[in-house]
């Protein structure tokens, strides 16, 4: 589905759970322990359903248990008798179950051994001696989340699924991968680092090596990781520094695993409604062969600032998109104390929100609104990831002569706040945000809570205390009620001279020095090779690795557990919605339990939006929350949003038509949530922000400059982090329609526009921008008939919500007749209003004709965005068919087959890129090949071009087809948050009938279908392919490449 979410959200909330991203049920194993049998009759959270502390079961002893009513769960803490492994089970009536195993992994140096080990452990184990069982299980599972994370001092391996057998399968693979990995030389060479041929030259290669080269191209990451290196000098770079990665040997890797990946050093989590007894039995099978080992409890401390302030300055890259005179990043940090004091941790988190959360916050006004810098530094905020908390405030986009002024301004602002204090309503607003964050029913609640309490557990924070949210909040309220609480916290922790100042100054020679340094290290490594190892032997070793990788493609995988196609239900029940009208406005209602919340969403279609207006919509959305209204300041609006809602959002809506992807509808979207009783306040806020924002108010040009500088600041780092997504948008944009709109509003075109606006002279009044803002505002408020609304609430709240909505709609200006507006569609049809250019739904033959006409108008194009990254980001897009076409399901299956059976091997394993594959956007009607942090772009482009023929000629097996279907249904059947239920229909017009038809078609796709669409769209349609590359220009890029400058030299 293509539905661009270029949105601005305003609710700087203190979220206690930082939430991340079906199957036929199978009978559960009968519990052995007598207490556990009662679970069939009682809720999984019922304490009486579990044994008592001290009792033993399946090799574990229950240490304690506790009901946590505010989270609707019961926590059980167990210990494995033989190894001492610590295990936390969180029982909750939630079908999306979670497992995680983690280990304390303090990095001994900067070679990235924890990170490389995280990769290599997943490449094969004793029980599953096949290459890359982790990636193979992606094809044999219905997990809605599978991953592994290397943090600064611990490593975790989590997954989530709703299927009981799938849960057991994945737990078995994860346990054996982490505790009994093979750790072969070849896997180390592939995933870690090696020296091998790159064309005619030798080069450092390896997946992690190239990943970290890409990370170091991100100035924000570089600032943050170097800051961490200096404030926590005893904690080395766990991800790995490319300078040091080649010092790691496979022997050191194996020794690190032996010392750290042991059950005695493990923290285990399970969450959800699957039986505890099943978990314990399987865990015992995996742990029983291990004895007890000394537990790794070495917790590192930051630098000592008791003797006074310290400061460090380092060099960093120049940001080509920002003002070259304003590129310093600098921050001031304080060491605040032990993070096991959860009440003070919560208090300092609230203080952080008060100081820096939103445009009206005192630090924002002092540092950014004043023009001292363009955005906060990457480390700004309160960091509790370690045993000791670090509070940092910093700025990016600072002039060299104002670097010292930043610290003085921060200290003066803190002193002013300590003298004046905070309005109690601001504290109430933040507490209201925490309440709604807990009430909000999200699909990945379990993963969020495991990610929240897991890091602290490794630092000695009691997870039971971390779960006691109400207790923490109540204790905070008691301390706050005593008076001057935040003022005293500021004086205690921040108004001291025990500070650490960290600065990164831009160096025009930084990137060149990185390249030359890598060449020098390579020559040193080559010179230090043993006499019996020559470059010729390195070439032969590379060939052997490639041969081994090729052989592994045909491995027997029967040892791996798997689900089957029969585990996917043929039909699933659609979320029921109903439609109504309030005047001319269509309303979709989703009635379901919501914990007392109402979710609001609206789309105001604005017709065939002029290109000059479209590209300003994202900036307009941001400006709505920055300018203030005729009667309220920005700060007052922010305070009301936090006090009365869980956040409101204004975004750009852009969706292709499911029956004809050459057509689309677009407009402005609005969304928010609030307690049922606060819905009228939410509507008042929307009305005031949309209608009353005064873009002609004095000082508007300064606010526009502030916004565009903030949006431009760090853009180079954002592209380095998500370059494949930017390349994909650019490549697909040449196919037209909604794809083009997405690029203009959320792609490199938008980045370029912000850079141009930010580079204007200081005295520019941005009159043209204000004119665009006022025209967009006029379109949004001038025709309420172009509005459609979706409400999700409980059945009991429907009547009051209907009355509130009616009152809100009546307050919107009367409908006006505008050119280019949409006609209306009945909401029960599930379809958004058609575009003014919409014709009757096209048959497949007509669609092919449209594609041929498009092809004749635009030939294949190759576009390069030359940016100074050490790796490349690639994408190649081809037009295919609409969502409802008979060929669309086969193309979706083909994308998964190519990704997992060919592209992963060619691009990642052989090519050394961090990632690569192919995806299909069914609604927007295109397929896209991509690669991420790619050191070998020339070869990857050849792989893209030849992939269609490879797929058309491949002798696919029925098992290949089944695995691809399992992957496709992972996302289709993934759990939904309450706020997302029924939204596919509302946003894109894909009806339940269309979804049911597509589901059946996906299940029925044959090998013949796959080969046919590969030939039709990837081979015959190859000349329609559009390519985008982001990265340095290479010699092989001939004159047929169109080079686009992201800077400000080229006229927009």
Short mmCIF file of N, CA and C in Angstrom, two decimals, residues 7-111:
data_model
loop_
_atom_site.label_atom_id
_atom_site.label_comp_id
_atom_site.label_asym_id
_atom_site.label_seq_id
_atom_site.Cartn_x
_atom_site.Cartn_y
_atom_site.Cartn_z
N UNK A 7 4.25 13.58 8.03
CA UNK A 7 3.38 14.14 9.05
C UNK A 7 4.17 14.86 10.12
N UNK A 8 3.51 15.79 10.76
CA UNK A 8 4.06 16.47 11.91
C UNK A 8 3.17 16.15 13.10
N UNK A 9 3.77 15.59 14.13
CA UNK A 9 3.02 15.23 15.33
C UNK A 9 3.46 16.13 16.46
N UNK A 10 2.53 16.58 17.25
CA UNK A 10 2.90 17.41 18.39
C UNK A 10 2.33 16.81 19.65
N UNK A 11 3.12 16.07 20.35
CA UNK A 11 2.86 15.65 21.71
C UNK A 11 4.14 15.08 22.27
N UNK A 12 5.05 15.94 22.74
CA UNK A 12 6.31 15.46 23.27
C UNK A 12 6.05 14.68 24.55
N UNK A 13 5.63 13.45 24.40
CA UNK A 13 5.17 12.69 25.56
C UNK A 13 6.29 11.90 26.20
N UNK A 14 6.14 11.61 27.45
CA UNK A 14 7.06 10.74 28.17
C UNK A 14 6.47 9.35 28.10
N UNK A 15 6.88 8.59 27.10
CA UNK A 15 6.31 7.27 26.85
C UNK A 15 7.06 6.22 27.66
N UNK A 16 6.42 5.54 28.58
CA UNK A 16 7.14 4.56 29.39
C UNK A 16 7.51 3.31 28.64
N UNK A 17 7.02 3.14 27.45
CA UNK A 17 7.28 1.89 26.75
C UNK A 17 7.88 2.04 25.38
N UNK A 18 8.27 3.07 24.82
CA UNK A 18 8.99 3.16 23.55
C UNK A 18 8.71 1.95 22.67
N UNK A 19 7.48 1.84 22.19
CA UNK A 19 7.05 0.62 21.51
C UNK A 19 7.71 0.45 20.15
N UNK A 20 8.35 -0.70 19.78
CA UNK A 20 9.01 -0.85 18.52
C UNK A 20 8.07 -1.05 17.30
N UNK A 21 8.13 -2.28 16.21
CA UNK A 21 7.35 -2.99 15.12
C UNK A 21 7.60 -4.46 15.24
N UNK A 22 -1.12 -15.79 11.19
CA UNK A 22 -2.01 -16.07 12.29
C UNK A 22 -2.71 -17.29 11.94
N UNK A 23 -2.44 -17.17 12.95
CA UNK A 23 -2.43 -18.46 12.39
C UNK A 23 -3.36 -19.40 13.11
N UNK A 24 -3.58 -20.54 12.45
CA UNK A 24 -4.38 -21.53 13.08
C UNK A 24 -3.77 -21.96 14.38
N UNK A 25 -4.57 -22.04 15.40
CA UNK A 25 -4.00 -22.41 16.69
C UNK A 25 -3.76 -23.91 16.75
N UNK A 26 -2.76 -24.28 17.56
CA UNK A 26 -2.48 -25.69 17.80
C UNK A 26 -2.68 -25.95 19.28
N UNK A 27 -3.09 -27.16 19.66
CA UNK A 27 -3.30 -27.44 21.07
C UNK A 27 -2.02 -27.31 21.86
N UNK A 28 -2.11 -26.69 23.04
CA UNK A 28 -0.94 -26.50 23.88
C UNK A 28 -0.63 -27.80 24.64
N UNK A 29 0.66 -27.96 24.95
CA UNK A 29 1.07 -29.10 25.75
C UNK A 29 0.39 -29.05 27.10
N UNK A 30 -0.08 -30.16 27.60
CA UNK A 30 -0.73 -30.18 28.89
C UNK A 30 0.27 -29.87 29.99
N UNK A 31 0.03 -28.86 30.82
CA UNK A 31 0.98 -28.51 31.86
C UNK A 31 1.15 -29.66 32.85
N UNK A 32 2.38 -29.77 33.36
CA UNK A 32 2.67 -30.84 34.31
C UNK A 32 2.41 -30.38 35.73
N UNK A 33 2.82 -29.13 36.04
CA UNK A 33 2.69 -28.66 37.41
C UNK A 33 1.23 -28.44 37.75
N UNK A 34 0.75 -28.93 38.91
CA UNK A 34 -0.67 -28.84 39.24
C UNK A 34 -1.20 -27.42 39.29
N UNK A 35 -0.36 -26.49 39.73
CA UNK A 35 -0.84 -25.10 39.77
C UNK A 35 -1.14 -24.59 38.37
N UNK A 36 -0.32 -25.00 37.40
CA UNK A 36 -0.44 -24.44 36.05
C UNK A 36 -1.65 -24.97 35.31
N UNK A 37 -2.20 -26.10 35.74
CA UNK A 37 -3.38 -26.63 35.05
C UNK A 37 -4.57 -25.72 35.22
N UNK A 38 -4.59 -24.90 36.27
CA UNK A 38 -5.73 -24.01 36.49
C UNK A 38 -5.81 -22.91 35.44
N UNK A 39 -4.75 -22.75 34.67
CA UNK A 39 -4.76 -21.67 33.68
C UNK A 39 -5.83 -21.88 32.64
N UNK A 40 -6.27 -23.11 32.46
CA UNK A 40 -7.33 -23.34 31.49
C UNK A 40 -8.64 -22.74 31.96
N UNK A 41 -8.75 -22.48 33.26
CA UNK A 41 -9.99 -21.95 33.81
C UNK A 41 -9.86 -20.51 34.27
N UNK A 42 -8.63 -20.02 34.38
CA UNK A 42 -8.42 -18.68 34.91
C UNK A 42 -7.62 -17.84 33.94
N UNK A 43 -7.68 -16.54 34.14
CA UNK A 43 -6.88 -15.64 33.32
C UNK A 43 -5.40 -15.92 33.54
N UNK A 44 -4.60 -15.67 32.49
CA UNK A 44 -3.16 -15.90 32.62
C UNK A 44 -2.53 -14.97 33.64
N UNK A 45 -3.23 -13.92 34.05
CA UNK A 45 -2.67 -13.00 35.04
C UNK A 45 -3.07 -13.33 36.47
N UNK A 46 -3.86 -14.38 36.64
CA UNK A 46 -4.36 -14.76 37.97
C UNK A 46 -3.21 -15.38 38.78
N UNK A 47 -2.87 -14.76 39.91
CA UNK A 47 -1.75 -15.25 40.73
C UNK A 47 -1.98 -16.67 41.23
N UNK A 48 -3.23 -17.03 41.47
CA UNK A 48 -3.52 -18.38 41.98
C UNK A 48 -3.25 -19.45 40.94
N UNK A 49 -3.02 -19.04 39.69
CA UNK A 49 -2.74 -20.01 38.62
C UNK A 49 -1.29 -20.47 38.64
N UNK A 50 -0.48 -19.87 39.46
CA UNK A 50 0.95 -20.15 39.43
C UNK A 50 1.43 -20.73 40.75
N UNK A 51 2.58 -21.42 40.73
CA UNK A 51 3.16 -21.94 41.97
C UNK A 51 3.60 -20.82 42.89
N UNK A 52 4.02 -21.17 44.08
CA UNK A 52 4.45 -20.18 45.06
C UNK A 52 5.97 -20.04 45.03
N UNK A 53 6.47 -18.88 45.45
CA UNK A 53 7.93 -18.69 45.48
C UNK A 53 8.62 -19.82 46.24
N UNK A 54 9.73 -20.27 45.67
CA UNK A 54 10.48 -21.37 46.26
C UNK A 54 10.19 -22.71 45.62
N UNK A 55 9.06 -22.82 44.95
CA UNK A 55 8.72 -24.09 44.29
C UNK A 55 9.53 -24.25 43.01
N UNK A 56 9.81 -25.51 42.67
CA UNK A 56 10.62 -25.83 41.51
C UNK A 56 9.77 -26.46 40.41
N UNK A 57 10.10 -26.16 39.18
CA UNK A 57 9.43 -26.77 38.04
C UNK A 57 10.33 -26.71 36.83
N UNK A 58 10.49 -27.87 36.18
CA UNK A 58 11.29 -27.99 34.95
C UNK A 58 12.70 -27.41 35.11
N UNK A 59 13.33 -27.66 36.25
CA UNK A 59 14.70 -27.20 36.43
C UNK A 59 14.83 -25.75 36.82
N UNK A 60 13.72 -25.07 37.08
CA UNK A 60 13.74 -23.67 37.51
C UNK A 60 13.13 -23.55 38.90
N UNK A 61 13.54 -22.54 39.63
CA UNK A 61 12.93 -22.19 40.91
C UNK A 61 12.28 -20.82 40.79
N UNK A 62 11.01 -20.75 41.20
CA UNK A 62 10.32 -19.47 41.18
C UNK A 62 10.81 -18.63 42.36
N UNK A 63 11.39 -17.49 42.06
CA UNK A 63 11.92 -16.61 43.10
C UNK A 63 10.85 -15.68 43.65
N UNK A 64 9.99 -15.18 42.79
CA UNK A 64 8.95 -14.23 43.22
C UNK A 64 7.98 -14.03 42.07
N UNK A 65 6.82 -13.52 42.38
CA UNK A 65 5.83 -13.16 41.37
C UNK A 65 5.02 -11.97 41.85
N UNK A 66 4.45 -11.24 40.90
CA UNK A 66 3.76 -10.00 41.25
C UNK A 66 2.76 -9.64 40.18
N UNK A 67 1.58 -9.22 40.60
CA UNK A 67 0.59 -8.72 39.67
C UNK A 67 0.80 -7.22 39.46
N UNK A 68 0.75 -6.79 38.20
CA UNK A 68 0.92 -5.37 37.87
C UNK A 68 -0.36 -4.91 37.18
N UNK A 69 -1.34 -4.47 37.94
CA UNK A 69 -2.67 -4.18 37.35
C UNK A 69 -2.65 -3.07 36.31
N UNK A 70 -1.79 -2.06 36.47
CA UNK A 70 -1.79 -0.96 35.51
C UNK A 70 -1.34 -1.41 34.12
N UNK A 71 -0.62 -2.53 34.06
CA UNK A 71 -0.19 -3.07 32.78
C UNK A 71 -0.94 -4.34 32.41
N UNK A 72 -1.90 -4.73 33.24
CA UNK A 72 -2.70 -5.93 32.98
C UNK A 72 -1.83 -7.17 32.82
N UNK A 73 -0.83 -7.33 33.67
CA UNK A 73 0.04 -8.49 33.56
C UNK A 73 0.48 -8.98 34.92
N UNK A 74 1.00 -10.20 34.92
CA UNK A 74 1.63 -10.79 36.11
C UNK A 74 3.06 -11.15 35.75
N UNK A 75 4.00 -10.71 36.57
CA UNK A 75 5.42 -10.96 36.34
C UNK A 75 5.90 -12.08 37.25
N UNK A 76 6.68 -12.99 36.67
CA UNK A 76 7.27 -14.09 37.43
C UNK A 76 8.78 -14.09 37.19
N UNK A 77 9.54 -14.11 38.26
CA UNK A 77 11.00 -14.14 38.18
C UNK A 77 11.47 -15.53 38.61
N UNK A 78 12.15 -16.23 37.70
CA UNK A 78 12.63 -17.57 37.97
C UNK A 78 14.14 -17.63 37.74
N UNK A 79 14.76 -18.66 38.33
CA UNK A 79 16.19 -18.88 38.16
C UNK A 79 16.42 -20.33 37.79
N UNK A 80 17.29 -20.54 36.80
CA UNK A 80 17.61 -21.91 36.39
C UNK A 80 18.55 -22.52 37.42
N UNK A 81 18.19 -23.68 37.93
CA UNK A 81 18.91 -24.27 39.06
C UNK A 81 20.35 -24.63 38.70
N UNK A 82 20.59 -25.18 37.51
CA UNK A 82 21.92 -25.66 37.15
C UNK A 82 22.86 -24.53 36.76
N UNK A 83 22.37 -23.51 36.08
CA UNK A 83 23.26 -22.49 35.52
C UNK A 83 23.13 -21.12 36.18
N UNK A 84 22.02 -20.88 36.87
CA UNK A 84 21.78 -19.56 37.44
C UNK A 84 21.21 -18.57 36.44
N UNK A 85 20.82 -19.04 35.26
CA UNK A 85 20.22 -18.15 34.26
C UNK A 85 18.99 -17.46 34.85
N UNK A 86 18.87 -16.17 34.61
CA UNK A 86 17.74 -15.39 35.12
C UNK A 86 16.64 -15.33 34.07
N UNK A 87 15.42 -15.59 34.50
CA UNK A 87 14.30 -15.71 33.56
C UNK A 87 13.11 -14.91 34.08
N UNK A 88 12.57 -14.06 33.21
CA UNK A 88 11.40 -13.26 33.55
C UNK A 88 10.27 -13.62 32.60
N UNK A 89 9.14 -14.06 33.17
CA UNK A 89 7.95 -14.33 32.36
C UNK A 89 6.90 -13.28 32.68
N UNK A 90 6.37 -12.63 31.66
CA UNK A 90 5.34 -11.62 31.80
C UNK A 90 4.05 -12.18 31.20
N UNK A 91 3.16 -12.63 32.06
CA UNK A 91 1.92 -13.25 31.61
C UNK A 91 0.87 -12.18 31.37
N UNK A 92 0.33 -12.16 30.17
CA UNK A 92 -0.67 -11.15 29.81
C UNK A 92 -1.59 -11.74 28.75
N UNK A 93 -2.85 -11.37 28.79
CA UNK A 93 -3.81 -11.86 27.80
C UNK A 93 -3.58 -11.17 26.47
N UNK A 94 -2.48 -11.53 25.84
CA UNK A 94 -2.06 -10.93 24.57
C UNK A 94 -1.57 -12.07 23.68
N UNK A 95 -2.16 -12.28 22.52
CA UNK A 95 -1.75 -13.40 21.66
C UNK A 95 -0.42 -13.20 20.97
N UNK A 96 0.08 -11.96 20.96
CA UNK A 96 1.37 -11.69 20.30
C UNK A 96 2.49 -11.93 21.30
N UNK A 97 2.99 -13.17 21.35
CA UNK A 97 3.95 -13.59 22.37
C UNK A 97 5.38 -13.25 21.97
N UNK A 98 6.20 -12.98 22.98
CA UNK A 98 7.57 -12.51 22.78
C UNK A 98 8.55 -13.43 23.49
N UNK A 99 9.69 -13.66 22.86
CA UNK A 99 10.83 -14.32 23.51
C UNK A 99 12.06 -13.48 23.28
N UNK A 100 12.95 -13.44 24.27
CA UNK A 100 14.22 -12.76 24.10
C UNK A 100 15.26 -13.42 24.99
N UNK A 101 16.46 -13.61 24.46
CA UNK A 101 17.60 -14.03 25.25
C UNK A 101 18.69 -12.99 25.04
N UNK A 102 19.32 -12.56 26.12
CA UNK A 102 20.35 -11.54 26.03
C UNK A 102 21.52 -11.86 26.94
N UNK A 103 22.66 -11.25 26.64
CA UNK A 103 23.89 -11.50 27.40
C UNK A 103 24.61 -10.17 27.66
N UNK A 104 25.25 -10.08 28.82
CA UNK A 104 26.11 -8.94 29.11
C UNK A 104 27.37 -9.08 28.26
N UNK A 105 27.66 -8.07 27.45
CA UNK A 105 28.77 -8.18 26.49
C UNK A 105 29.58 -6.88 26.47
N UNK A 106 30.28 -6.59 27.55
CA UNK A 106 31.16 -5.43 27.55
C UNK A 106 32.23 -5.59 26.47
N UNK A 107 32.34 -4.67 25.53
CA UNK A 107 33.34 -4.82 24.46
C UNK A 107 34.74 -4.56 24.99
N UNK A 108 35.69 -5.48 24.75
CA UNK A 108 37.05 -5.30 25.28
C UNK A 108 37.87 -4.29 24.50
N UNK A 109 37.41 -3.94 23.30
CA UNK A 109 38.14 -3.01 22.44
C UNK A 109 37.17 -2.48 21.39
N UNK A 110 37.69 -1.80 20.36
CA UNK A 110 36.85 -1.22 19.32
C UNK A 110 36.75 -2.09 18.08
N UNK A 111 37.08 -3.38 18.18
CA UNK A 111 37.03 -4.27 17.02
C UNK A 111 35.61 -4.68 16.66
#
